[in-house]
Amino acid sequence: MITQAMTLDRYLWQQQKAFNIPVELSILISQIGYTAKILTREISRAALVGQLGLVGDKNATGDAQKKLDVFSNQTIIEAFSDTGLVAALASEELEMAKFMDCRNHTPYVLCIDPLDGSSNIDSSGALGTIFGVYQRKTYNGCCSVEQDILRSGTEMVAAGYILYGTSTVLVCTCGHGVNGFTLDTSLGEFLLSHLNLQCPSESKYYSANLSYAQEWQPHIQKLIVHLNQQHTSLRYSGALVADVHRSLIEGGVYLYPSTPDYPDGKLRLLYECAPLAFIVEQAGGMAITETKRVLELQPLSIHQRSPLIIGSKATLTLYEQMLQA
Ligand code: P6P
């Protein structure tokens, strides 16, 4: 059969019917796929069109802003303007929430890291996009940051990431399992390539910036010693999405723990930790801060940080046993 490949849109339509998912949510994820195609093109030609390097500013969270960070954020904003899908946007690249469409029929809040791992841009390393979607709660005019955006991850209705690596892979969940789609650039279509992803229980790899190891809590250091004794190989790409995707496919754990200088770690809860936690839990893995389930954290601000340990269930269960010991 010539057309047996399952496109992202066809899969979303099937999932919509099977699980009674609103058509607007399917269209939102499809539109994320559209932005991923634009970013795939721009990332691959960045060196040729002057898109490498820094803008010279810092972003909302104080990180040096790369030209592609700005391009990615603008691409997301334009892709959802006037669609009637996204009422408010919380982005790593925007200090404040952006109220996109205050009309009452606009159903969703989108939390997004448009370009994760941008320190890899100039060296052509892996990059990613991470997103989480919430159903709007208030419908009297514009959204409320407190009531519509600062939500615990358990209220998420969809989450996903795009990995811009040797291929572009979009992985997403609407709460009914996790599936991955690989971009066929000759067709311009995301095609189903990873059906019903399950995170292997045991870790083949672990990902962490060991230059901070001496500053981590003792039980984190104990876990690292155990992983090294098991000859669990270290793979650390500098892009959270790439390391979490590897953990999901091969089995592994990614750690970005707290340190005395960063008591809440480095990563952002709303648009990095929580969406990835939703995905990994849906695939049978686990995601914790150092003591709590990430999805149960209640954000107090848009750019709130959180420590993150995420990946294979057996490894995180062992860590929790070490914690209790
Ligand atoms: P470090 C990228 O800036 C990021 O948010 C993640 O994608 C990545 O895993 C981490 O930070 C890298 O941080 O401190 O090891 O350079």
CSV table of C-alpha atoms and ligand atoms in Angstrom, one decimal:
chain,number,residue,atom,x,y,z
A,1,MET,CA,0.0,0.0,0.0
A,2,ILE,CA,1.3,3.4,-1.0
A,3,THR,CA,-0.4,5.4,1.7
A,4,GLN,CA,-0.1,3.0,4.7
A,5,ALA,CA,2.1,5.5,6.6
A,6,MET,CA,0.2,7.1,9.5
A,7,THR,CA,0.6,10.9,9.3
A,8,LEU,CA,0.4,13.0,12.4
A,9,ASP,CA,-2.9,14.5,11.4
A,10,ARG,CA,-4.4,11.1,10.6
A,11,TYR,CA,-3.2,9.8,14.0
A,12,LEU,CA,-4.6,12.9,15.8
A,13,TRP,CA,-8.0,12.3,14.0
A,14,GLN,CA,-8.0,8.6,15.1
A,15,GLN,CA,-7.1,9.6,18.7
A,16,GLN,CA,-9.7,12.3,18.7
A,17,LYS,CA,-12.4,9.7,17.8
A,18,ALA,CA,-11.1,7.0,20.1
A,19,PHE,CA,-10.7,9.1,23.2
A,20,ASN,CA,-13.2,11.9,22.5
A,21,ILE,CA,-10.4,14.5,22.3
A,22,PRO,CA,-11.6,18.0,21.3
A,23,VAL,CA,-10.8,18.8,17.6
A,24,GLU,CA,-9.2,22.1,18.7
A,25,LEU,CA,-6.5,20.1,20.7
A,26,SER,CA,-5.8,18.0,17.6
A,27,ILE,CA,-5.4,21.1,15.5
A,28,LEU,CA,-3.2,22.7,18.2
A,29,ILE,CA,-0.8,19.7,18.1
A,30,SER,CA,-0.9,19.7,14.3
A,31,GLN,CA,0.1,23.4,14.4
A,32,ILE,CA,3.0,22.6,16.7
A,33,GLY,CA,4.0,20.1,14.0
A,34,TYR,CA,3.9,23.0,11.4
A,35,THR,CA,6.2,25.2,13.6
A,36,ALA,CA,8.5,22.2,13.9
A,37,LYS,CA,8.9,22.0,10.1
A,38,ILE,CA,9.8,25.7,10.0
A,39,LEU,CA,12.3,25.3,12.8
A,40,THR,CA,13.8,22.2,11.2
A,41,ARG,CA,14.4,24.3,8.0
A,42,GLU,CA,15.8,27.3,9.9
A,43,ILE,CA,18.1,25.3,12.2
A,44,SER,CA,19.5,23.3,9.3
A,45,ARG,CA,20.4,26.4,7.4
A,46,ALA,CA,21.2,28.7,10.4
A,47,ALA,CA,24.9,28.9,9.5
A,48,LEU,CA,24.1,29.9,5.9
A,49,VAL,CA,21.6,32.7,6.7
A,50,GLY,CA,23.2,34.5,9.6
A,51,GLN,CA,21.1,32.8,12.3
A,52,LEU,CA,24.0,31.6,14.4
A,53,GLY,CA,25.3,33.4,17.5
A,54,LEU,CA,23.8,35.8,20.1
A,55,VAL,CA,21.3,38.5,19.8
A,56,GLY,CA,23.2,40.4,22.5
A,57,ASP,CA,20.2,40.5,24.9
A,58,LYS,CA,19.3,38.1,27.7
A,59,ASN,CA,15.9,36.3,27.7
A,60,ALA,CA,13.2,36.5,30.3
A,61,THR,CA,15.1,34.0,32.5
A,62,GLY,CA,18.5,35.7,32.2
A,63,ASP,CA,20.0,33.3,29.7
A,64,ALA,CA,22.0,34.7,26.8
A,65,GLN,CA,19.5,34.9,23.9
A,66,LYS,CA,20.5,33.3,20.6
A,67,LYS,CA,19.1,34.6,17.3
A,68,LEU,CA,17.4,31.2,16.8
A,69,ASP,CA,15.8,31.6,20.3
A,70,VAL,CA,14.1,34.8,19.1
A,71,PHE,CA,13.2,33.2,15.7
A,72,SER,CA,11.7,30.1,17.4
A,73,ASN,CA,9.6,32.2,19.8
A,74,GLN,CA,8.3,34.4,17.1
A,75,THR,CA,7.5,31.4,14.9
A,76,ILE,CA,5.3,30.0,17.8
A,77,ILE,CA,3.6,33.4,18.3
A,78,GLU,CA,2.8,33.8,14.6
A,79,ALA,CA,1.7,30.2,14.2
A,80,PHE,CA,-1.0,30.6,16.9
A,81,SER,CA,-2.1,34.2,16.4
A,82,ASP,CA,-5.7,34.4,15.0
A,83,THR,CA,-6.2,30.7,15.3
A,84,GLY,CA,-8.7,30.8,18.1
A,85,LEU,CA,-6.8,28.0,19.8
A,86,VAL,CA,-4.4,29.6,22.3
A,87,ALA,CA,-5.8,32.2,24.8
A,88,ALA,CA,-2.4,32.7,26.6
A,89,LEU,CA,1.2,31.7,25.9
A,90,ALA,CA,3.9,31.2,28.6
A,91,SER,CA,7.3,31.0,26.9
A,92,GLU,CA,10.8,30.8,28.2
A,93,GLU,CA,11.6,33.7,25.9
A,94,LEU,CA,8.8,36.0,27.3
A,95,GLU,CA,9.1,37.6,30.7
A,96,MET,CA,5.3,37.9,31.1
A,97,ALA,CA,2.5,35.7,29.8
A,98,LYS,CA,1.3,36.8,26.3
A,99,PHE,CA,-2.5,37.0,26.1
A,100,MET,CA,-3.0,35.9,22.5
A,101,ASP,CA,-6.8,35.8,22.2
A,102,CYS,CA,-9.2,36.8,25.0
A,103,ARG,CA,-12.4,35.7,23.1
A,104,ASN,CA,-14.3,33.2,25.3
A,105,HIS,CA,-14.2,30.4,22.8
A,106,THR,CA,-10.4,30.2,22.7
A,107,PRO,CA,-9.8,27.1,24.8
A,108,TYR,CA,-6.1,26.5,25.6
A,109,VAL,CA,-3.1,27.8,27.4
A,110,LEU,CA,0.3,26.9,25.8
A,111,CYS,CA,3.4,26.7,27.9
A,112,ILE,CA,6.5,26.3,25.8
A,113,ASP,CA,10.3,26.3,25.6
A,114,PRO,CA,10.6,27.2,21.9
A,115,LEU,CA,14.3,26.2,21.6
A,116,ASP,CA,15.8,24.0,24.3
A,117,GLY,CA,19.6,23.5,24.3
A,118,SER,CA,20.5,26.6,22.4
A,119,SER,CA,24.1,26.4,23.6
A,120,ASN,CA,24.3,23.7,21.0
A,121,ILE,CA,23.3,25.9,18.0
A,122,ASP,CA,26.7,27.1,16.9
A,123,SER,CA,28.3,23.6,17.1
A,124,SER,CA,25.3,21.9,15.3
A,125,GLY,CA,24.4,19.9,18.4
A,126,ALA,CA,20.9,18.6,19.2
A,127,LEU,CA,18.1,21.0,20.0
A,128,GLY,CA,14.5,20.7,21.1
A,129,THR,CA,11.1,22.3,21.7
A,130,ILE,CA,9.1,21.4,24.7
A,131,PHE,CA,5.4,22.2,25.2
A,132,GLY,CA,2.5,21.6,27.6
A,133,VAL,CA,-1.2,22.4,27.1
A,134,TYR,CA,-3.8,23.3,29.7
A,135,GLN,CA,-7.6,23.7,29.2
A,136,ARG,CA,-8.5,27.3,30.1
A,137,LYS,CA,-10.3,27.6,33.4
A,138,THR,CA,-11.6,31.2,33.4
A,139,TYR,CA,-13.8,32.7,30.6
A,140,ASN,CA,-14.5,36.2,31.7
A,141,GLY,CA,-12.3,38.2,29.4
A,142,CYS,CA,-8.5,37.6,29.3
A,143,CYS,CA,-7.0,34.6,31.1
A,144,SER,CA,-5.8,34.8,34.6
A,145,VAL,CA,-2.1,34.0,35.2
A,146,GLU,CA,-2.9,32.5,38.6
A,147,GLN,CA,-5.9,30.5,37.6
A,148,ASP,CA,-5.2,29.6,34.0
A,149,ILE,CA,-1.4,29.4,33.7
A,150,LEU,CA,0.1,28.5,37.1
A,151,ARG,CA,-1.3,25.0,37.1
A,152,SER,CA,0.0,21.7,38.5
A,153,GLY,CA,1.1,19.3,35.8
A,154,THR,CA,-1.7,16.9,36.7
A,155,GLU,CA,-4.1,19.3,35.0
A,156,MET,CA,-2.2,19.2,31.6
A,157,VAL,CA,-4.3,17.9,28.7
A,158,ALA,CA,-1.4,17.4,26.3
A,159,ALA,CA,2.4,17.6,26.2
A,160,GLY,CA,5.1,17.0,23.7
A,161,TYR,CA,8.6,17.7,22.5
A,162,ILE,CA,10.3,18.0,19.2
A,163,LEU,CA,13.9,16.7,18.9
A,164,TYR,CA,16.0,18.4,16.2
A,165,GLY,CA,18.6,15.8,15.9
A,166,THR,CA,19.8,13.4,13.1
A,167,SER,CA,16.1,13.5,12.3
A,168,THR,CA,13.3,15.6,13.5
A,169,VAL,CA,11.1,13.6,15.9
A,170,LEU,CA,7.8,14.9,17.5
A,171,VAL,CA,6.8,13.0,20.6
A,172,CYS,CA,3.4,13.7,22.2
A,173,THR,CA,0.7,12.6,24.5
A,174,CYS,CA,-2.9,13.6,25.2
A,175,GLY,CA,-3.0,11.4,28.3
A,176,HIS,CA,-3.6,8.1,26.4
A,177,GLY,CA,-0.1,6.9,25.8
A,178,VAL,CA,2.9,8.3,24.0
A,179,ASN,CA,3.7,8.2,20.3
A,180,GLY,CA,6.5,9.5,18.1
A,181,PHE,CA,6.5,10.9,14.6
A,182,THR,CA,9.5,11.4,12.4
A,183,LEU,CA,9.6,14.2,9.8
A,184,ASP,CA,9.8,12.9,6.2
A,185,THR,CA,11.3,16.1,4.7
A,186,SER,CA,10.7,14.8,1.2
A,187,LEU,CA,6.9,14.9,1.9
A,188,GLY,CA,6.9,17.6,4.6
A,189,GLU,CA,4.9,15.2,6.8
A,190,PHE,CA,5.4,13.8,10.3
A,191,LEU,CA,4.9,10.0,10.0
A,192,LEU,CA,4.3,7.6,12.9
A,193,SER,CA,7.6,6.0,13.8
A,194,HIS,CA,7.4,5.2,17.5
A,195,LEU,CA,4.0,3.6,18.4
A,196,ASN,CA,3.0,3.5,22.0
A,197,LEU,CA,6.5,4.4,23.4
A,198,GLN,CA,7.4,2.6,26.7
A,199,CYS,CA,10.3,3.8,28.8
A,200,PRO,CA,12.5,0.8,29.6
A,201,SER,CA,12.5,0.2,33.3
A,202,GLU,CA,16.3,-0.2,33.6
A,203,SER,CA,18.8,2.6,32.7
A,204,LYS,CA,21.4,1.9,30.0
A,205,TYR,CA,22.6,5.5,30.3
A,206,TYR,CA,22.5,8.5,32.6
A,207,SER,CA,22.7,12.2,31.8
A,208,ALA,CA,24.1,14.8,34.2
A,209,ASN,CA,26.5,17.7,34.4
A,210,LEU,CA,29.0,16.0,36.7
A,211,SER,CA,31.0,19.3,37.1
A,212,TYR,CA,28.4,20.0,39.9
A,213,ALA,CA,28.5,16.5,41.4
A,214,GLN,CA,30.3,17.6,44.6
A,215,GLU,CA,27.6,20.2,45.3
A,216,TRP,CA,24.7,17.7,45.0
A,217,GLN,CA,22.8,16.2,48.0
A,218,PRO,CA,24.4,13.0,49.4
A,219,HIS,CA,21.7,10.7,48.1
A,220,ILE,CA,22.1,12.0,44.6
A,221,GLN,CA,25.9,11.4,44.8
A,222,LYS,CA,25.1,7.9,46.1
A,223,LEU,CA,22.9,7.2,43.1
A,224,ILE,CA,25.7,8.4,40.7
A,225,VAL,CA,28.2,6.1,42.5
A,226,HIS,CA,25.7,3.2,42.1
A,227,LEU,CA,25.2,4.0,38.3
A,228,ASN,CA,29.0,4.1,37.8
A,229,GLN,CA,29.5,0.8,39.6
A,230,GLN,CA,26.9,-0.7,37.3
A,231,HIS,CA,28.9,0.8,34.3
A,232,THR,CA,25.8,2.7,33.3
A,233,SER,CA,27.3,4.9,30.5
A,234,LEU,CA,27.2,8.7,30.9
A,235,ARG,CA,25.7,10.5,27.9
A,236,TYR,CA,25.2,14.3,28.4
A,237,SER,CA,24.3,16.3,25.3
A,238,GLY,CA,23.6,19.8,26.6
A,239,ALA,CA,20.0,19.5,25.4
A,240,LEU,CA,17.4,18.2,27.9
A,241,VAL,CA,15.1,17.0,25.1
A,242,ALA,CA,17.9,14.8,23.5
A,243,ASP,CA,18.8,13.3,26.8
A,244,VAL,CA,15.2,12.6,27.9
A,245,HIS,CA,14.4,11.2,24.4
A,246,ARG,CA,17.4,8.8,24.7
A,247,SER,CA,16.2,7.7,28.2
A,248,LEU,CA,12.7,7.1,26.7
A,249,ILE,CA,14.0,5.0,23.8
A,250,GLU,CA,17.0,3.2,25.4
A,251,GLY,CA,16.3,3.4,29.1
A,252,GLY,CA,18.1,6.0,31.2
A,253,VAL,CA,17.8,8.8,33.7
A,254,TYR,CA,18.5,12.5,33.3
A,255,LEU,CA,19.4,14.5,36.4
A,256,TYR,CA,19.6,18.2,37.0
A,257,PRO,CA,19.6,18.4,40.8
A,258,SER,CA,19.7,21.4,43.1
A,259,THR,CA,23.0,22.9,44.4
A,260,PRO,CA,23.6,25.5,47.2
A,261,ASP,CA,23.8,28.2,44.5
A,262,TYR,CA,20.7,26.9,42.7
A,263,PRO,CA,18.4,25.5,45.4
A,264,ASP,CA,15.6,25.0,42.9
A,265,GLY,CA,17.9,23.6,40.2
A,266,LYS,CA,18.3,25.2,36.7
A,267,LEU,CA,15.4,23.9,34.7
A,268,ARG,CA,12.0,25.5,34.4
A,269,LEU,CA,8.9,23.7,35.9
A,270,LEU,CA,6.1,25.0,33.6
A,271,TYR,CA,7.6,24.5,30.2
A,272,GLU,CA,10.4,22.1,30.7
A,273,CYS,CA,10.0,19.7,33.7
A,274,ALA,CA,6.2,19.3,33.8
A,275,PRO,CA,5.6,18.6,30.1
A,276,LEU,CA,8.4,16.0,30.0
A,277,ALA,CA,7.2,14.5,33.3
A,278,PHE,CA,3.7,14.0,31.8
A,279,ILE,CA,5.2,12.3,28.7
A,280,VAL,CA,7.6,10.1,30.6
A,281,GLU,CA,5.0,9.0,33.2
A,282,GLN,CA,2.6,8.2,30.3
A,283,ALA,CA,5.4,6.0,28.9
A,284,GLY,CA,5.8,4.1,32.2
A,285,GLY,CA,8.7,6.2,33.6
A,286,MET,CA,9.0,8.5,36.5
A,287,ALA,CA,9.8,12.2,37.1
A,288,ILE,CA,10.6,13.7,40.5
A,289,THR,CA,12.2,16.8,41.9
A,290,GLU,CA,14.5,15.2,44.5
A,291,THR,CA,11.6,14.5,46.9
A,292,LYS,CA,8.3,15.0,45.1
A,293,ARG,CA,6.5,14.0,41.9
A,294,VAL,CA,7.0,16.8,39.4
A,295,LEU,CA,3.5,16.7,38.2
A,296,GLU,CA,2.1,17.5,41.6
A,297,LEU,CA,4.1,20.7,42.0
A,298,GLN,CA,2.0,23.9,42.1
A,299,PRO,CA,3.9,26.6,40.2
A,300,LEU,CA,4.0,30.0,41.9
A,301,SER,CA,5.5,31.9,39.0
A,302,ILE,CA,5.9,31.3,35.2
A,303,HIS,CA,9.7,30.9,35.2
A,304,GLN,CA,9.9,28.9,38.5
A,305,ARG,CA,12.8,26.5,38.5
A,306,SER,CA,12.7,22.9,39.7
A,307,PRO,CA,15.3,20.1,40.3
A,308,LEU,CA,14.6,17.2,37.9
A,309,ILE,CA,15.3,13.5,38.0
A,310,ILE,CA,13.5,11.8,35.1
A,311,GLY,CA,13.5,8.5,33.3
A,312,SER,CA,13.5,4.8,33.9
A,313,LYS,CA,11.3,3.6,36.7
A,314,ALA,CA,13.7,1.1,38.3
A,315,THR,CA,16.4,3.7,38.7
A,316,LEU,CA,14.1,6.3,40.2
A,317,THR,CA,12.6,3.7,42.5
A,318,LEU,CA,16.1,2.8,43.7
A,319,TYR,CA,16.8,6.5,44.2
A,320,GLU,CA,13.7,6.8,46.3
A,321,GLN,CA,14.7,3.8,48.4
A,322,MET,CA,18.1,5.4,49.0
A,323,LEU,CA,16.3,8.5,50.1
A,324,GLN,CA,14.2,6.6,52.6
A,325,ALA,CA,17.3,4.6,53.9
B,1,P6P,P1,24.4,22.9,31.8
B,1,P6P,C1,19.8,24.0,28.1
B,1,P6P,O1,20.2,25.3,28.5
B,1,P6P,C2,19.3,23.3,29.4
B,1,P6P,O2,18.2,24.0,29.8
B,1,P6P,C3,19.0,21.9,29.1
B,1,P6P,O3,18.5,21.7,27.8
B,1,P6P,C4,20.3,21.2,29.3
B,1,P6P,O4,20.1,19.8,29.7
B,1,P6P,C5,20.9,22.0,30.5
B,1,P6P,O5,20.3,23.3,30.4
B,1,P6P,C6,22.4,22.1,30.4
B,1,P6P,O6,22.8,22.9,31.5
B,1,P6P,O7,24.4,23.7,33.2
B,1,P6P,O8,24.8,21.5,32.0
B,1,P6P,O9,25.1,23.6,30.7
